[in-house]
Coordinates of N, CA, C and O in Angstrom, one line a residue:
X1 N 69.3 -62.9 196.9 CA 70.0 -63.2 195.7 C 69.9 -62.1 194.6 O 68.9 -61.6 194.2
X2 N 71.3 -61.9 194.5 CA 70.7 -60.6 192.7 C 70.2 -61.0 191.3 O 70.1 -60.1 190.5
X3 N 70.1 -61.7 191.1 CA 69.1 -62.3 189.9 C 67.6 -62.4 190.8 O 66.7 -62.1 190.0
X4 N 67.2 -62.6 191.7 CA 66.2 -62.5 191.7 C 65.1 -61.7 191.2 O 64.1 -62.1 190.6
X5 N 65.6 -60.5 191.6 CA 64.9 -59.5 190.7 C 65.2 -59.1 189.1 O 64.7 -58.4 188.3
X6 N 66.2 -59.8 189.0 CA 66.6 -59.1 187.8 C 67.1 -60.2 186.4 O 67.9 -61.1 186.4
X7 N 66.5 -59.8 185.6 CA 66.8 -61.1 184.4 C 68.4 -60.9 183.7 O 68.8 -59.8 183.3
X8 N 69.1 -62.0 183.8 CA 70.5 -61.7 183.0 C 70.0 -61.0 181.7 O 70.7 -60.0 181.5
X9 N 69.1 -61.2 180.9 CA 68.8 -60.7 179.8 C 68.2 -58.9 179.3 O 67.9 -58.4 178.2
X10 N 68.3 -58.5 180.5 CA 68.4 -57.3 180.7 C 69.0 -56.7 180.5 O 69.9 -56.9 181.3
X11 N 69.5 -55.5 179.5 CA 70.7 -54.7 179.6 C 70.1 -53.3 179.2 O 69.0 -53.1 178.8
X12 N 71.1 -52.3 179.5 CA 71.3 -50.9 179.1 C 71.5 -50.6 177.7 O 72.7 -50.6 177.5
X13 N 70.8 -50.4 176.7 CA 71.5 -50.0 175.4 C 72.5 -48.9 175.2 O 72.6 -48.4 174.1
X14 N 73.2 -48.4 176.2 CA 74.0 -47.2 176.0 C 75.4 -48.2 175.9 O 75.8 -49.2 176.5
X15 N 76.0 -47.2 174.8 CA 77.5 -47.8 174.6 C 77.6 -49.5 173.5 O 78.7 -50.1 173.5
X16 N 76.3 -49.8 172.7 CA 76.3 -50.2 171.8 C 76.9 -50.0 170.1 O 76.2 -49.3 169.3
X17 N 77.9 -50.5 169.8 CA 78.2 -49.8 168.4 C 77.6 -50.8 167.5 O 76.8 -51.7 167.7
X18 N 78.2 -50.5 166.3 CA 77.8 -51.3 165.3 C 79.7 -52.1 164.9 O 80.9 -51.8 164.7
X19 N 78.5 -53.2 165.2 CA 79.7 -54.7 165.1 C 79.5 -55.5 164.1 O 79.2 -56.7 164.2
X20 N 79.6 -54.8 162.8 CA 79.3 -55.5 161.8 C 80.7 -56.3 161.3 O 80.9 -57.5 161.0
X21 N 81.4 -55.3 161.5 CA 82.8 -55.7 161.0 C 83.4 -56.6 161.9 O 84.1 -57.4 161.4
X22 N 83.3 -56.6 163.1 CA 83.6 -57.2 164.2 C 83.7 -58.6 164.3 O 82.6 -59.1 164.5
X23 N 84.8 -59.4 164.2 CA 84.4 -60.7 164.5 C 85.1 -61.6 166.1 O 86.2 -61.7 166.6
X24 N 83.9 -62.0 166.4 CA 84.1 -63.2 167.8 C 84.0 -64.6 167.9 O 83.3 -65.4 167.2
X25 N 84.7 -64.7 168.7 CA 85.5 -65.8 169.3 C 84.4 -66.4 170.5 O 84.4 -65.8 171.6
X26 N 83.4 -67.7 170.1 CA 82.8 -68.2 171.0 C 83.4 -69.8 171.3 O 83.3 -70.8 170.7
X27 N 84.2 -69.4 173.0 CA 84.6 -70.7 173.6 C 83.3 -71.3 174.2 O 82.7 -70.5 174.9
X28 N 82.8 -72.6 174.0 CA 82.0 -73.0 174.6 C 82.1 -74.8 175.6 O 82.1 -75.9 175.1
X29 N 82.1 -74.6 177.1 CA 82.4 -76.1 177.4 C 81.4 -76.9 177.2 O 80.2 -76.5 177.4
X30 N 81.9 -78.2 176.6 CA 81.1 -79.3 176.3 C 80.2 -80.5 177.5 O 79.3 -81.3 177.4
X31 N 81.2 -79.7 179.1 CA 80.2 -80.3 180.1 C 79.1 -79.3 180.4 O 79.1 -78.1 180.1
X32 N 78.1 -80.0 181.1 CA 76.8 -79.9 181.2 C 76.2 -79.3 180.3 O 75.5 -78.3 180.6
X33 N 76.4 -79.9 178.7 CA 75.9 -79.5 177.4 C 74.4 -78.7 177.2 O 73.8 -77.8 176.6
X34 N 74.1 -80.0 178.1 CA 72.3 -78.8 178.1 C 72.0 -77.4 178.3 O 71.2 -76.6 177.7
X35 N 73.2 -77.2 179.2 CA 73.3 -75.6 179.8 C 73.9 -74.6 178.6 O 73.5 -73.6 178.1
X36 N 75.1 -75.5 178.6 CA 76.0 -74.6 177.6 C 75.5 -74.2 176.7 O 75.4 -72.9 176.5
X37 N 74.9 -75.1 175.7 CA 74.2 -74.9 174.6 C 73.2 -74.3 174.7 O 72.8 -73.7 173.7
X38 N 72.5 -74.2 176.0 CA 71.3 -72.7 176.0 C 71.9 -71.3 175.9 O 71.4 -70.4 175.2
X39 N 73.2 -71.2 176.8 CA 74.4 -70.4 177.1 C 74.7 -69.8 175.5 O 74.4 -68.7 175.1
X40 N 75.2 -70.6 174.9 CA 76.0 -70.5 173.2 C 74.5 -69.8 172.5 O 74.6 -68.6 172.2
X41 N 73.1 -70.4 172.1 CA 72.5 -69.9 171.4 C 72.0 -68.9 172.1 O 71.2 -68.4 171.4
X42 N 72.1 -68.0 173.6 CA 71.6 -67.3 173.7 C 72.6 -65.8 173.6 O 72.3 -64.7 173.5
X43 N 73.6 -66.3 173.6 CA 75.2 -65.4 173.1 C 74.8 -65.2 171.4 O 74.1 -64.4 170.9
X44 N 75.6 -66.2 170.7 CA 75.0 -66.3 169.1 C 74.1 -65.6 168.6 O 74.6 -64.8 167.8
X45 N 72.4 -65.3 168.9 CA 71.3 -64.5 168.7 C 71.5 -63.1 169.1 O 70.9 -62.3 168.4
X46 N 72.2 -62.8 170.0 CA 72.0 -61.8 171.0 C 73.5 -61.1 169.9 O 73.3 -60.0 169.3
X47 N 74.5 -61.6 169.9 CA 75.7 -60.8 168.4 C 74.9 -60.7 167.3 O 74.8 -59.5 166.9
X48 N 74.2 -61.7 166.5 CA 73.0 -61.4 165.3 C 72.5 -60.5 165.6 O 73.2 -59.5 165.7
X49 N 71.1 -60.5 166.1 CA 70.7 -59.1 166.5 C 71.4 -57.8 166.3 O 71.0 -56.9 165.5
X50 N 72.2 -57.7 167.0 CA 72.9 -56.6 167.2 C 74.3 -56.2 165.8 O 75.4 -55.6 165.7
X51 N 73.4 -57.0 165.1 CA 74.9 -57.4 163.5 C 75.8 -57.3 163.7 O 76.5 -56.2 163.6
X52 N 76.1 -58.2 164.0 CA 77.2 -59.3 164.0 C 77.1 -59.7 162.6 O 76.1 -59.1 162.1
X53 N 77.6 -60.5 161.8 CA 77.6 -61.3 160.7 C 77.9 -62.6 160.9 O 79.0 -62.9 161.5
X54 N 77.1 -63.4 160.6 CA 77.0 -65.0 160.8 C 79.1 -65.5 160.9 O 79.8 -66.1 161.8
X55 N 79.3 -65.1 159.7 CA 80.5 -65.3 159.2 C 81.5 -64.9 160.3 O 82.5 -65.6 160.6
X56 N 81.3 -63.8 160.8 CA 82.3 -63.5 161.8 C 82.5 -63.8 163.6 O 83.3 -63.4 164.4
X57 N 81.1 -64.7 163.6 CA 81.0 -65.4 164.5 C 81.9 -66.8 164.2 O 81.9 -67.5 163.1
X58 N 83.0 -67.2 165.6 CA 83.6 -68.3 165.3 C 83.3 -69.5 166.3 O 83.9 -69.3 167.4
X59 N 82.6 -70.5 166.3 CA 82.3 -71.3 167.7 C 83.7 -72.3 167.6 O 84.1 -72.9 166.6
X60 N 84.2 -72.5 169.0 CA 85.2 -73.4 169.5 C 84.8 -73.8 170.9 O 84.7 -73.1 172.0
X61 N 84.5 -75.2 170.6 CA 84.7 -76.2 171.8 C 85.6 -76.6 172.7 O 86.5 -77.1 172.1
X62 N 85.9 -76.8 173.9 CA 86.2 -77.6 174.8 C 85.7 -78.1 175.3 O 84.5 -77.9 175.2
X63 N 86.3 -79.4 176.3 CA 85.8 -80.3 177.3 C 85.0 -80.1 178.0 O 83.9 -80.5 178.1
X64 N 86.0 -78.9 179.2 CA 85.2 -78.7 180.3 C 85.6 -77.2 180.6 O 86.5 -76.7 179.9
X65 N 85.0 -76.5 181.5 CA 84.9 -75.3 182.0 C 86.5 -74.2 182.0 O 86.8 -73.0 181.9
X66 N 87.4 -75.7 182.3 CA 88.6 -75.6 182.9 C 89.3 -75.3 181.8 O 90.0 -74.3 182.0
X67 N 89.3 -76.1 180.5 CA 89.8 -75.5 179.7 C 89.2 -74.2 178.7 O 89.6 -73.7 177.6
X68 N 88.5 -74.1 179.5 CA 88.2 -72.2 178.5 C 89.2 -70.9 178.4 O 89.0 -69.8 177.8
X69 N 90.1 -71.4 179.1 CA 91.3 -70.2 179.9 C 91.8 -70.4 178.4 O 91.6 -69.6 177.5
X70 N 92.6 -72.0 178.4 CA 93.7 -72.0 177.1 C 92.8 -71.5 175.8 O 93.1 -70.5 175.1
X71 N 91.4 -72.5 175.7 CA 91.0 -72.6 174.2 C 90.6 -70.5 174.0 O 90.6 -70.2 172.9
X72 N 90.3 -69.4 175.1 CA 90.2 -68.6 174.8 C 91.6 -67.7 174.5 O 91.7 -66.7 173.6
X73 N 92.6 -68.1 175.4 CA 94.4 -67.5 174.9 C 94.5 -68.2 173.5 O 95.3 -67.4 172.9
X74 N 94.1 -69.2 172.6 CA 94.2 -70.0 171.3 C 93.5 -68.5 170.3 O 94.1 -67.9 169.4
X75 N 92.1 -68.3 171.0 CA 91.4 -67.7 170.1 C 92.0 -65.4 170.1 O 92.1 -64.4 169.3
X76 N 92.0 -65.7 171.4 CA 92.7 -64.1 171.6 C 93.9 -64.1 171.0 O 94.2 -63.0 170.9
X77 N 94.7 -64.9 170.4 CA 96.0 -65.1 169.6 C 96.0 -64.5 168.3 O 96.8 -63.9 167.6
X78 N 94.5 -64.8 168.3 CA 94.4 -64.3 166.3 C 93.9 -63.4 166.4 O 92.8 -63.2 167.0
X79 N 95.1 -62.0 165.6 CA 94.5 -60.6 165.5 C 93.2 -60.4 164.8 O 92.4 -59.5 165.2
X80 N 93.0 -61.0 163.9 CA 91.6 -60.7 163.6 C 90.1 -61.2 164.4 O 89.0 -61.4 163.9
X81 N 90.6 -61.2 165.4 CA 89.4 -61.7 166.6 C 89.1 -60.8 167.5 O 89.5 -61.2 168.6
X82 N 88.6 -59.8 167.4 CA 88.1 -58.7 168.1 C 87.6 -58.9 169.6 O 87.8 -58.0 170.4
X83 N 87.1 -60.1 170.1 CA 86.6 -60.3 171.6 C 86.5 -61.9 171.4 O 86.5 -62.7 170.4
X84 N 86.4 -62.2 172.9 CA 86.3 -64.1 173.4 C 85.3 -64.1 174.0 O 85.3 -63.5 175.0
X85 N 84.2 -64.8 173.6 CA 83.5 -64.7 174.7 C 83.4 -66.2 175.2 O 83.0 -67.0 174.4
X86 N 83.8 -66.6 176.8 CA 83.5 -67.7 177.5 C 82.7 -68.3 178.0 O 82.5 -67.9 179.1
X87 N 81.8 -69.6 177.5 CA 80.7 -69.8 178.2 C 80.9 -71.6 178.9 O 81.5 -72.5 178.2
X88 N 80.5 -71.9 180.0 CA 80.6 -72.2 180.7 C 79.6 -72.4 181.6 O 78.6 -71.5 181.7
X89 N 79.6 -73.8 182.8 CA 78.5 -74.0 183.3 C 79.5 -75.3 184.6 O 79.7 -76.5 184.5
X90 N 79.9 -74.3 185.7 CA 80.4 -75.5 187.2 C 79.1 -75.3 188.3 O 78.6 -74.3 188.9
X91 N 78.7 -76.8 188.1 CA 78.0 -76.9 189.6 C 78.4 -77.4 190.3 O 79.2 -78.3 190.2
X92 N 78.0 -76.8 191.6 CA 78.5 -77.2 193.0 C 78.6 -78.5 193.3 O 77.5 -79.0 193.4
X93 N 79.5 -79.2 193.5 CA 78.9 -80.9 194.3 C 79.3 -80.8 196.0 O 79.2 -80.0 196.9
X94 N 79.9 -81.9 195.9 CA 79.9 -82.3 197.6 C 81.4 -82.0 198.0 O 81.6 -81.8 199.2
X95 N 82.6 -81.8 196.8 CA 84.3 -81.7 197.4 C 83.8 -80.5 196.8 O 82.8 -80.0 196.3
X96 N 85.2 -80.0 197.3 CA 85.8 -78.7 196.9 C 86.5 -78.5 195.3 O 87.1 -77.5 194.8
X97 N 86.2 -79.4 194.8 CA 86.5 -79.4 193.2 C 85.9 -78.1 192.5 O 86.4 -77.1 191.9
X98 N 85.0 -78.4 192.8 CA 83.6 -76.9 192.3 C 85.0 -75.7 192.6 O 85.8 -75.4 191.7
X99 N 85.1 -75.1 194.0 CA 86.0 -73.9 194.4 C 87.2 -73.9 194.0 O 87.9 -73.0 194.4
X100 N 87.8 -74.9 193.2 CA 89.1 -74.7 192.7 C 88.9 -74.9 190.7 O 89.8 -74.7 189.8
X101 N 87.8 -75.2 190.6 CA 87.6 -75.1 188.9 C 87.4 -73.4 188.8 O 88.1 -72.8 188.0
X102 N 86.4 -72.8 189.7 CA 86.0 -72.1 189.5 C 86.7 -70.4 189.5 O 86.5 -69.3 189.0
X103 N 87.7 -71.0 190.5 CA 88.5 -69.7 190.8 C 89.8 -69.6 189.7 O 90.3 -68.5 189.3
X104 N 90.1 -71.2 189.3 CA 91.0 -71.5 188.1 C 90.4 -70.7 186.9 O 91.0 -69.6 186.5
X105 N 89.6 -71.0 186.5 CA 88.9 -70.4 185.5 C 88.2 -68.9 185.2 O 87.6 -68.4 184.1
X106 N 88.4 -68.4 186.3 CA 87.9 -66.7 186.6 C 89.0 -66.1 186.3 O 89.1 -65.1 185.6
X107 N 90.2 -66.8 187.1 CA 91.5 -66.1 187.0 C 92.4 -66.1 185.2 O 92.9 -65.1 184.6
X108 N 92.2 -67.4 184.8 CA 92.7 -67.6 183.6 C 92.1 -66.7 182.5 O 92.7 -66.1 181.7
X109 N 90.8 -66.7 182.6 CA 89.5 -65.8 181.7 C 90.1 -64.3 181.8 O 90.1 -63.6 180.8
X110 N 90.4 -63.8 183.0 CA 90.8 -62.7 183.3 C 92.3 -62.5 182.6 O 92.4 -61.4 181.9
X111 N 93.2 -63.2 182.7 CA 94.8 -63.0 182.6 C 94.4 -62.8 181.1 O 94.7 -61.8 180.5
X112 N 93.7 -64.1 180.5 CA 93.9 -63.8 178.8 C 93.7 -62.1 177.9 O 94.3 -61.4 177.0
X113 N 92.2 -62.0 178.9 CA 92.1 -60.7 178.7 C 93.5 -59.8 178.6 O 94.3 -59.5 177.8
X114 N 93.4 -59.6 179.5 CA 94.8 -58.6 180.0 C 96.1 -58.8 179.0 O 96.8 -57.9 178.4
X115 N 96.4 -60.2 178.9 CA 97.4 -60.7 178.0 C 97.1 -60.2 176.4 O 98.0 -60.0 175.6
X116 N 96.2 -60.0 176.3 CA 96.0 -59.8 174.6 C 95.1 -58.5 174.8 O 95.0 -57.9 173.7
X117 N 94.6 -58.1 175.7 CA 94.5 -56.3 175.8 C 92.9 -56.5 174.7 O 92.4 -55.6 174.1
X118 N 92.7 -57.5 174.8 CA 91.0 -56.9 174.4 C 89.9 -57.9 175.2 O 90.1 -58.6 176.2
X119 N 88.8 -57.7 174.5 CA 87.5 -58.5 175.6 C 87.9 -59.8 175.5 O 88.2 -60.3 174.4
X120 N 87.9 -60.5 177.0 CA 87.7 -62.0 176.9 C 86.9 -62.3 178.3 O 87.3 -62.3 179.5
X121 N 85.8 -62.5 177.8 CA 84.6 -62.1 178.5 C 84.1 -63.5 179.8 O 84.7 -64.5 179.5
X122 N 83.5 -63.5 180.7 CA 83.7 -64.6 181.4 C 82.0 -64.9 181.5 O 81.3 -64.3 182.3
X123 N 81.6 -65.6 180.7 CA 79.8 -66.1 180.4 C 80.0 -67.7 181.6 O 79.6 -68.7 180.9
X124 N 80.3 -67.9 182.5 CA 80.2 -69.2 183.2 C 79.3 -68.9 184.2 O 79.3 -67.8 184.7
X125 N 78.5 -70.0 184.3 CA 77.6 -70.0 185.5 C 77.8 -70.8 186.6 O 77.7 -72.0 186.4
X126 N 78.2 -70.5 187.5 CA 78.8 -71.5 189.2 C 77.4 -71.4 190.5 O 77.2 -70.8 191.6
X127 N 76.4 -72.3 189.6 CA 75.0 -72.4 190.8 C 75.5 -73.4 191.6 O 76.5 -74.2 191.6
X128 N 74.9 -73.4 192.0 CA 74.5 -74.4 193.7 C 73.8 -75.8 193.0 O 74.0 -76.8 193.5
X129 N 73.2 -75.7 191.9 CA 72.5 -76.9 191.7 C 72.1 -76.8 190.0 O 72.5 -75.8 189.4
X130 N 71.3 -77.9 189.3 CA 71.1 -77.5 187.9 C 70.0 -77.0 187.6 O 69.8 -76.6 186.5
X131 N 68.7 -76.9 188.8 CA 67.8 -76.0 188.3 C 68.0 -74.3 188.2 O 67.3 -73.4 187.8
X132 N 69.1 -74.3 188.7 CA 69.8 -72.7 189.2 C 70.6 -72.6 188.0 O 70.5 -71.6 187.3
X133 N 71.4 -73.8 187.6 CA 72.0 -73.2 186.0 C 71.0 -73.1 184.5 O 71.3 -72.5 183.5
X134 N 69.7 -74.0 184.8 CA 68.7 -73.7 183.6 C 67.7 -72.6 183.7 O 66.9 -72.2 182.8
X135 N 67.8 -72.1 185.0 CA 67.0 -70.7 185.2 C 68.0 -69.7 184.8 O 67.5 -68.6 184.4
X136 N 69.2 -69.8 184.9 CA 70.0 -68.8 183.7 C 70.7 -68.8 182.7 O 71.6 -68.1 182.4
X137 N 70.1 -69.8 182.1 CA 70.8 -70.4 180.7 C 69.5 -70.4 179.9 O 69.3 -71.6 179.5
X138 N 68.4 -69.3 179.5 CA 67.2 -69.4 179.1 C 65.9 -69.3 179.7 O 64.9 -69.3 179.1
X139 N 65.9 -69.3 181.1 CA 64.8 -69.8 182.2 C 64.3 -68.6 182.5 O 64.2 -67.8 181.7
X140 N 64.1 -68.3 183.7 CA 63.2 -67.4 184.5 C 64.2 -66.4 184.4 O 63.8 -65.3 184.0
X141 N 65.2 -66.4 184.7 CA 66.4 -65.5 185.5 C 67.0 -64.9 184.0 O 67.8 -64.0 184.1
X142 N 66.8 -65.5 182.7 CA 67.0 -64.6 181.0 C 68.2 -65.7 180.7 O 68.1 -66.9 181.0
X143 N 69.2 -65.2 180.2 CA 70.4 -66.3 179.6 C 71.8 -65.3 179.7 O 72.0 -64.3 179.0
X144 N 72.5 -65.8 180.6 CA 73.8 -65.5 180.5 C 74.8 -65.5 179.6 O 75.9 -65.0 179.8
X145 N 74.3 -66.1 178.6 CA 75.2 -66.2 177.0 C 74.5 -64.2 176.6 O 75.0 -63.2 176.1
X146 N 73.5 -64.5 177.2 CA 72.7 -62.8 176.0 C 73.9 -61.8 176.8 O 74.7 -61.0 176.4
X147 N 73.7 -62.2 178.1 CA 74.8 -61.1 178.8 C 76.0 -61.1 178.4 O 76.5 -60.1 177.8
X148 N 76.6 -61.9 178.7 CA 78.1 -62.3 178.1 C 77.8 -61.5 176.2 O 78.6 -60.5 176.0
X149 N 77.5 -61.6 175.8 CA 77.6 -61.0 174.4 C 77.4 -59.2 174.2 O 78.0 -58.3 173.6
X150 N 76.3 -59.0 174.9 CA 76.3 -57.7 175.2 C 77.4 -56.9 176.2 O 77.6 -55.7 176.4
X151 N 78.1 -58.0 176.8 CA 79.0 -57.9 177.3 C 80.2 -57.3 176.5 O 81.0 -56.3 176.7
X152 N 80.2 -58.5 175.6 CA 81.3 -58.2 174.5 C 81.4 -57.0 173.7 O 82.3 -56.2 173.5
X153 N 80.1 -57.2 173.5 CA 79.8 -55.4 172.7 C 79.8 -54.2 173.3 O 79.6 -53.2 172.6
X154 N 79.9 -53.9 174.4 CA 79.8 -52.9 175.2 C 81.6 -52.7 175.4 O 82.2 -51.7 175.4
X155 N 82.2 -54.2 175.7 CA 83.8 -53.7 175.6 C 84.4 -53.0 174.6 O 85.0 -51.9 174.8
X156 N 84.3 -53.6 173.7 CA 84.3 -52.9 172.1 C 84.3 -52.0 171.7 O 85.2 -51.6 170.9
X157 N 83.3 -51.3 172.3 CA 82.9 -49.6 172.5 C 83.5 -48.9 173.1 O 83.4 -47.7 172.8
X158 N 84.4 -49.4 174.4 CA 85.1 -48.8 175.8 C 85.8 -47.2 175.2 O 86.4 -46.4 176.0

């Protein structure tokens, strides 16, 4: 497994600017809230840090995983929204539901990008189970919101 060794919370500081001026767009799904919400404040802190300004952080909710595609094409719409970042959390069950939310939602995350020509970042976690999504939503394995944001900020810089 590649997180094994390696904590999502990990990064390179090379290609960091200053994002003061910068403001983002945090889609966040409202299923498996425990996760998300580790996901969201570990994105959130990780833009502070790196000055961001409170103010120019924007949080928007959806439902579920599935709708992160639209609510991020909503937020990529508004020119003064510099990056999207998507956070998200599908676990595996027993149908094939999991393999068609998940491919929906990679692809859509992706198109928006492309469609509006700046970061719209894909912060979703697709484990096998939920002790696999709280080992990277804050746990052993770091938080994939911190990635997803340094994510953001490293596009920024491109």
């Amino acid at each position: 497994m590649a997180t094994a060794n390696k904590s999502l919370s990990d990064y390179s500081s090379k290609n960091i600017q200053d994002i003061s001026e910068r403001k983002f767009a945090i889609v966040v799904s409202e299923w498996n809230e425990d996760v998300t919400e580790a996901l969201y404040s570990g994105a959130y802190q990780t833009l502070l840090q790196h000055g961001a300004r409170k103010e120019n952080v924007i949080r928007k909710n959806v439902p579920g995983s599935f709708e992160l595609s639209l609510g991020a094409q909503w937020c990529a719409q508004d020119e003064s929204i510099d990056a999207v970042i998507c956070l998200g959390c599908v676990i595996q069950g027993e149908t094939r539901h999991f393999d068609f939310i998940c491919d929906a939602v990679a692809h859509g995350i992706t198109e928006v990008g492309l469609k509006y020509n700046k970061p719209v970042i894909f912060g979703v976690l697709t484990p096998d189970n939920q002790q696999q999504a709280l080992d990277r939503a804050g746990g052993k394995h770091g938080n994939k919101g911190d990635e997803a944001a340094i994510t953001a900020i490293k596009m920024l810089g491109f």
